[in-house]
């Protein structure tokens, strides 16, 4: 009985090794065993990847899977199916759940749910502070032992600077990243969209860019003070980019991410009170988008992450002021990156894929994000020539709060493979 999966004739693209060649990939017992032209080994399963692009399974270091507590919005099962459809093989889930992931038993719960119901690899992020209240540190050492991959109070900024300093000191010993949601809530206050001309035109309260920048400035100062590493979530403004660039140039150990939606939509696009444009941080101006793109080019921003934030139809049907912040992103991310980053020549395809694979893997310190012999065969295959219409009924996510409904996007994920097993196959 022959064994193994042969992926034949695809354009194999691996940023970690700078490989970009039409060749075959042979997988056996969960691992990549051979990458070469015309592999002549017996197999039990064949994928004809001609005219397709074979890349490392995508890694999303920022998603909200809402379990435990808000299973009406998303579950580990539905969110991981959405991830697989989007070509993601590893996702890190944020701890702003109910209850928040601030206890080792909850970290274990996520792993158990992921093992029994998940489709992709789910790595839990635990809170920085107990109950995400910003007052007392969570038991970081024990959370790491239970399997926490990083720490974040995402949704809130740790406003107490002395506490954040201590958190940065601890993670230095634990060698895990802190992911900071930078937002001074005394400035963002009741705001619901970017503060500026368009918030005035819409008569909506604004969130100034400075709400983010003030917080980034302090966090960079503390990262410098503690010589610890800091990862900045969903960076959205031009001045944030300038601050991070300068910090990197002076040797501060900072990394950062941008979301596909912040690259694709500006505040000018908020015209009809569509609550699927309400997101935190808010869509900014065109100049901000230009700098965010530039920051990908000069490596000021290392990672593209979705901040997939599902909310129910009922919640998003409220008034713009009342609806929750957040948009889903797992199923549209790769296509948006192709449209906004690759087609607009901000990055080459290879560079863009690096920001979705090996770069987050390095920040997280995980052995993922590469196609290499003897590593776990997490692989995504997409068709660059196929475009598709974003339709509500087709989302595998339990929620459909996407600002991209009705958009025609390039590039379709065809197969998502984890450990040599196909976990997603698109319908023809
Ligand atoms: O838009 C957002 N939604 N931003 C966040 O930081 C949190 C997220 C959520 O949990 O819904
Ligand atoms: Zn956040």
PDB file of N, CA and C in Angstrom, residues 256-310:
ATOM      1  N   UNK A 256       5.526  44.720  14.916  1.00  0.00           N
ATOM      2  CA  UNK A 256       4.194  45.300  14.776  1.00  0.00           C
ATOM      3  C   UNK A 256       3.415  44.612  13.665  1.00  0.00           C
ATOM      4  N   UNK A 257       2.102  44.784  13.762  1.00  0.00           N
ATOM      5  CA  UNK A 257       1.228  44.196  12.734  1.00  0.00           C
ATOM      6  C   UNK A 257       0.265  45.248  12.185  1.00  0.00           C
ATOM      7  N   UNK A 258      -0.209  44.963  10.976  1.00  0.00           N
ATOM      8  CA  UNK A 258      -1.260  45.783  10.367  1.00  0.00           C
ATOM      9  C   UNK A 258      -2.313  44.795   9.867  1.00  0.00           C
ATOM     10  N   UNK A 259      -3.573  45.235   9.820  1.00  0.00           N
ATOM     11  CA  UNK A 259      -4.625  44.336   9.334  1.00  0.00           C
ATOM     12  C   UNK A 259      -4.870  44.591   7.838  1.00  0.00           C
ATOM     13  N   UNK A 260      -5.391  43.598   7.135  1.00  0.00           N
ATOM     14  CA  UNK A 260      -5.751  43.831   5.732  1.00  0.00           C
ATOM     15  C   UNK A 260      -6.797  44.928   5.592  1.00  0.00           C
ATOM     16  N   UNK A 261      -7.755  45.013   6.560  1.00  0.00           N
ATOM     17  CA  UNK A 261      -8.822  46.019   6.382  1.00  0.00           C
ATOM     18  C   UNK A 261      -8.300  47.438   6.514  1.00  0.00           C
ATOM     19  N   UNK A 262      -7.308  47.646   7.390  1.00  0.00           N
ATOM     20  CA  UNK A 262      -6.751  49.000   7.493  1.00  0.00           C
ATOM     21  C   UNK A 262      -5.962  49.399   6.247  1.00  0.00           C
ATOM     22  N   UNK A 263      -5.542  48.412   5.469  1.00  0.00           N
ATOM     23  CA  UNK A 263      -4.829  48.725   4.218  1.00  0.00           C
ATOM     24  C   UNK A 263      -5.807  49.006   3.081  1.00  0.00           C
ATOM     25  N   UNK A 264      -7.043  48.517   3.244  1.00  0.00           N
ATOM     26  CA  UNK A 264      -7.966  48.539   2.098  1.00  0.00           C
ATOM     27  C   UNK A 264      -9.006  49.654   2.144  1.00  0.00           C
ATOM     28  N   UNK A 265      -9.351  50.117   3.342  1.00  0.00           N
ATOM     29  CA  UNK A 265     -10.481  51.056   3.449  1.00  0.00           C
ATOM     30  C   UNK A 265     -10.051  52.285   4.248  1.00  0.00           C
ATOM     31  N   UNK A 266     -10.420  53.468   3.759  1.00  0.00           N
ATOM     32  CA  UNK A 266     -10.132  54.701   4.510  1.00  0.00           C
ATOM     33  C   UNK A 266     -11.433  55.253   5.088  1.00  0.00           C
ATOM     34  N   UNK A 267     -11.303  56.251   5.943  1.00  0.00           N
ATOM     35  CA  UNK A 267     -12.506  56.817   6.582  1.00  0.00           C
ATOM     36  C   UNK A 267     -13.441  57.476   5.566  1.00  0.00           C
ATOM     37  N   UNK A 268     -12.897  57.788   4.406  1.00  0.00           N
ATOM     38  CA  UNK A 268     -13.716  58.350   3.331  1.00  0.00           C
ATOM     39  C   UNK A 268     -14.804  57.348   2.913  1.00  0.00           C
ATOM     40  N   UNK A 269     -14.517  56.076   3.141  1.00  0.00           N
ATOM     41  CA  UNK A 269     -15.447  55.019   2.736  1.00  0.00           C
ATOM     42  C   UNK A 269     -16.613  54.836   3.694  1.00  0.00           C
ATOM     43  N   UNK A 270     -16.631  55.613   4.784  1.00  0.00           N
ATOM     44  CA  UNK A 270     -17.738  55.466   5.742  1.00  0.00           C
ATOM     45  C   UNK A 270     -18.789  56.516   5.416  1.00  0.00           C
ATOM     46  N   UNK A 271     -19.779  56.104   4.636  1.00  0.00           N
ATOM     47  CA  UNK A 271     -20.743  57.088   4.149  1.00  0.00           C
ATOM     48  C   UNK A 271     -22.172  56.708   4.496  1.00  0.00           C
ATOM     49  N   UNK A 272     -22.421  55.430   4.702  1.00  0.00           N
ATOM     50  CA  UNK A 272     -23.823  55.007   4.819  1.00  0.00           C
ATOM     51  C   UNK A 272     -24.146  54.389   6.175  1.00  0.00           C
ATOM     52  N   UNK A 273     -23.325  54.702   7.182  1.00  0.00           N
ATOM     53  CA  UNK A 273     -23.566  54.178   8.532  1.00  0.00           C
ATOM     54  C   UNK A 273     -23.635  52.650   8.556  1.00  0.00           C
ATOM     55  N   UNK A 274     -22.911  52.028   7.635  1.00  0.00           N
ATOM     56  CA  UNK A 274     -22.798  50.570   7.632  1.00  0.00           C
ATOM     57  C   UNK A 274     -21.913  50.174   8.809  1.00  0.00           C
ATOM     58  N   UNK A 275     -22.493  49.482   9.779  1.00  0.00           N
ATOM     59  CA  UNK A 275     -21.738  49.183  11.003  1.00  0.00           C
ATOM     60  C   UNK A 275     -20.606  48.178  10.765  1.00  0.00           C
ATOM     61  N   UNK A 276     -20.586  47.568   9.588  1.00  0.00           N
ATOM     62  CA  UNK A 276     -19.440  46.703   9.271  1.00  0.00           C
ATOM     63  C   UNK A 276     -18.194  47.515   8.933  1.00  0.00           C
ATOM     64  N   UNK A 277     -18.313  48.835   8.978  1.00  0.00           N
ATOM     65  CA  UNK A 277     -17.114  49.677   8.859  1.00  0.00           C
ATOM     66  C   UNK A 277     -16.680  50.185  10.234  1.00  0.00           C
ATOM     67  N   UNK A 278     -17.359  49.734  11.274  1.00  0.00           N
ATOM     68  CA  UNK A 278     -16.993  50.193  12.624  1.00  0.00           C
ATOM     69  C   UNK A 278     -16.001  49.206  13.232  1.00  0.00           C
ATOM     70  N   UNK A 279     -14.803  49.672  13.432  1.00  0.00           N
ATOM     71  CA  UNK A 279     -13.729  48.804  13.874  1.00  0.00           C
ATOM     72  C   UNK A 279     -12.771  49.617  14.740  1.00  0.00           C
ATOM     73  N   UNK A 280     -12.079  48.914  15.610  1.00  0.00           N
ATOM     74  CA  UNK A 280     -11.164  49.588  16.531  1.00  0.00           C
ATOM     75  C   UNK A 280      -9.754  48.999  16.409  1.00  0.00           C
ATOM     76  N   UNK A 281      -8.708  49.768  16.069  1.00  0.00           N
ATOM     77  CA  UNK A 281      -8.767  51.177  15.710  1.00  0.00           C
ATOM     78  C   UNK A 281      -9.592  51.408  14.435  1.00  0.00           C
ATOM     79  N   UNK A 282     -10.068  52.646  14.264  1.00  0.00           N
ATOM     80  CA  UNK A 282     -10.950  52.929  13.126  1.00  0.00           C
ATOM     81  C   UNK A 282     -10.184  53.021  11.806  1.00  0.00           C
ATOM     82  N   UNK A 283     -10.919  52.906  10.710  1.00  0.00           N
ATOM     83  CA  UNK A 283     -10.302  53.152   9.399  1.00  0.00           C
ATOM     84  C   UNK A 283      -9.814  54.593   9.389  1.00  0.00           C
ATOM     85  N   UNK A 284      -8.573  54.787   8.973  1.00  0.00           N
ATOM     86  CA  UNK A 284      -7.965  56.126   9.025  1.00  0.00           C
ATOM     87  C   UNK A 284      -7.976  56.784   7.648  1.00  0.00           C
ATOM     88  N   UNK A 285      -7.089  57.777   7.484  1.00  0.00           N
ATOM     89  CA  UNK A 285      -7.077  58.538   6.235  1.00  0.00           C
ATOM     90  C   UNK A 285      -6.196  57.884   5.171  1.00  0.00           C
ATOM     91  N   UNK A 286      -6.285  58.442   3.961  1.00  0.00           N
ATOM     92  CA  UNK A 286      -5.501  57.884   2.853  1.00  0.00           C
ATOM     93  C   UNK A 286      -3.998  58.015   3.100  1.00  0.00           C
ATOM     94  N   UNK A 287      -3.590  59.116   3.756  1.00  0.00           N
ATOM     95  CA  UNK A 287      -2.152  59.314   4.040  1.00  0.00           C
ATOM     96  C   UNK A 287      -1.668  58.247   5.006  1.00  0.00           C
ATOM     97  N   UNK A 288      -2.541  57.860   5.934  1.00  0.00           N
ATOM     98  CA  UNK A 288      -2.168  56.795   6.877  1.00  0.00           C
ATOM     99  C   UNK A 288      -1.952  55.486   6.121  1.00  0.00           C
ATOM    100  N   UNK A 289      -2.865  55.197   5.209  1.00  0.00           N
ATOM    101  CA  UNK A 289      -2.753  53.945   4.440  1.00  0.00           C
ATOM    102  C   UNK A 289      -1.443  53.942   3.652  1.00  0.00           C
ATOM    103  N   UNK A 290      -1.101  55.103   3.078  1.00  0.00           N
ATOM    104  CA  UNK A 290       0.159  55.182   2.316  1.00  0.00           C
ATOM    105  C   UNK A 290       1.341  54.814   3.204  1.00  0.00           C
ATOM    106  N   UNK A 291       1.363  55.345   4.415  1.00  0.00           N
ATOM    107  CA  UNK A 291       2.499  55.058   5.309  1.00  0.00           C
ATOM    108  C   UNK A 291       2.476  53.627   5.831  1.00  0.00           C
ATOM    109  N   UNK A 292       1.288  53.095   6.035  1.00  0.00           N
ATOM    110  CA  UNK A 292       1.206  51.692   6.460  1.00  0.00           C
ATOM    111  C   UNK A 292       1.810  50.794   5.380  1.00  0.00           C
ATOM    112  N   UNK A 293       1.518  51.138   4.129  1.00  0.00           N
ATOM    113  CA  UNK A 293       2.066  50.337   3.020  1.00  0.00           C
ATOM    114  C   UNK A 293       3.582  50.499   2.949  1.00  0.00           C
ATOM    115  N   UNK A 294       4.024  51.732   3.097  1.00  0.00           N
ATOM    116  CA  UNK A 294       5.472  51.988   3.098  1.00  0.00           C
ATOM    117  C   UNK A 294       6.147  51.201   4.237  1.00  0.00           C
ATOM    118  N   UNK A 295       5.448  51.118   5.364  1.00  0.00           N
ATOM    119  CA  UNK A 295       6.032  50.435   6.531  1.00  0.00           C
ATOM    120  C   UNK A 295       6.175  48.935   6.305  1.00  0.00           C
ATOM    121  N   UNK A 296       5.347  48.396   5.423  1.00  0.00           N
ATOM    122  CA  UNK A 296       5.516  46.976   5.081  1.00  0.00           C
ATOM    123  C   UNK A 296       6.772  46.820   4.227  1.00  0.00           C
ATOM    124  N   UNK A 297       6.975  47.821   3.372  1.00  0.00           N
ATOM    125  CA  UNK A 297       8.118  47.749   2.449  1.00  0.00           C
ATOM    126  C   UNK A 297       9.437  47.847   3.206  1.00  0.00           C
ATOM    127  N   UNK A 298       9.513  48.745   4.185  1.00  0.00           N
ATOM    128  CA  UNK A 298      10.809  48.914   4.873  1.00  0.00           C
ATOM    129  C   UNK A 298      10.875  48.098   6.174  1.00  0.00           C
ATOM    130  N   UNK A 299       9.946  47.152   6.321  1.00  0.00           N
ATOM    131  CA  UNK A 299       9.964  46.247   7.487  1.00  0.00           C
ATOM    132  C   UNK A 299       9.734  46.935   8.827  1.00  0.00           C
ATOM    133  N   UNK A 300       9.167  48.124   8.817  1.00  0.00           N
ATOM    134  CA  UNK A 300       8.763  48.727  10.088  1.00  0.00           C
ATOM    135  C   UNK A 300       7.622  47.896  10.663  1.00  0.00           C
ATOM    136  N   UNK A 301       6.724  47.479   9.783  1.00  0.00           N
ATOM    137  CA  UNK A 301       5.673  46.541  10.198  1.00  0.00           C
ATOM    138  C   UNK A 301       6.024  45.165   9.648  1.00  0.00           C
ATOM    139  N   UNK A 302       6.031  44.190  10.564  1.00  0.00           N
ATOM    140  CA  UNK A 302       6.551  42.860  10.245  1.00  0.00           C
ATOM    141  C   UNK A 302       5.489  41.882   9.768  1.00  0.00           C
ATOM    142  N   UNK A 303       4.258  42.107  10.259  1.00  0.00           N
ATOM    143  CA  UNK A 303       3.231  41.061  10.159  1.00  0.00           C
ATOM    144  C   UNK A 303       1.918  41.640   9.647  1.00  0.00           C
ATOM    145  N   UNK A 304       1.204  40.833   8.879  1.00  0.00           N
ATOM    146  CA  UNK A 304      -0.187  41.144   8.562  1.00  0.00           C
ATOM    147  C   UNK A 304      -1.049  40.151   9.352  1.00  0.00           C
ATOM    148  N   UNK A 305      -1.922  40.684  10.190  1.00  0.00           N
ATOM    149  CA  UNK A 305      -2.792  39.837  11.019  1.00  0.00           C
ATOM    150  C   UNK A 305      -4.208  40.363  10.889  1.00  0.00           C
ATOM    151  N   UNK A 306      -5.213  39.475  11.029  1.00  0.00           N
ATOM    152  CA  UNK A 306      -6.573  39.925  10.660  1.00  0.00           C
ATOM    153  C   UNK A 306      -7.327  40.686  11.747  1.00  0.00           C
ATOM    154  N   UNK A 307      -7.069  40.409  13.026  1.00  0.00           N
ATOM    155  CA  UNK A 307      -7.946  40.906  14.088  1.00  0.00           C
ATOM    156  C   UNK A 307      -9.400  40.486  13.806  1.00  0.00           C
ATOM    157  N   UNK A 308      -9.546  39.275  13.252  1.00  0.00           N
ATOM    158  CA  UNK A 308     -10.871  38.686  12.997  1.00  0.00           C
ATOM    159  C   UNK A 308     -11.748  38.844  14.238  1.00  0.00           C
ATOM    160  N   UNK A 309     -12.802  39.667  14.121  1.00  0.00           N
ATOM    161  CA  UNK A 309     -13.618  40.007  15.295  1.00  0.00           C
ATOM    162  C   UNK A 309     -15.104  39.821  14.988  1.00  0.00           C
ATOM    163  N   UNK A 310     -15.588  38.583  15.136  1.00  0.00           N
ATOM    164  CA  UNK A 310     -16.987  38.295  14.790  1.00  0.00           C
ATOM    165  C   UNK A 310     -17.996  38.905  15.761  1.00  0.00           C
TER     166      UNK A 310
END
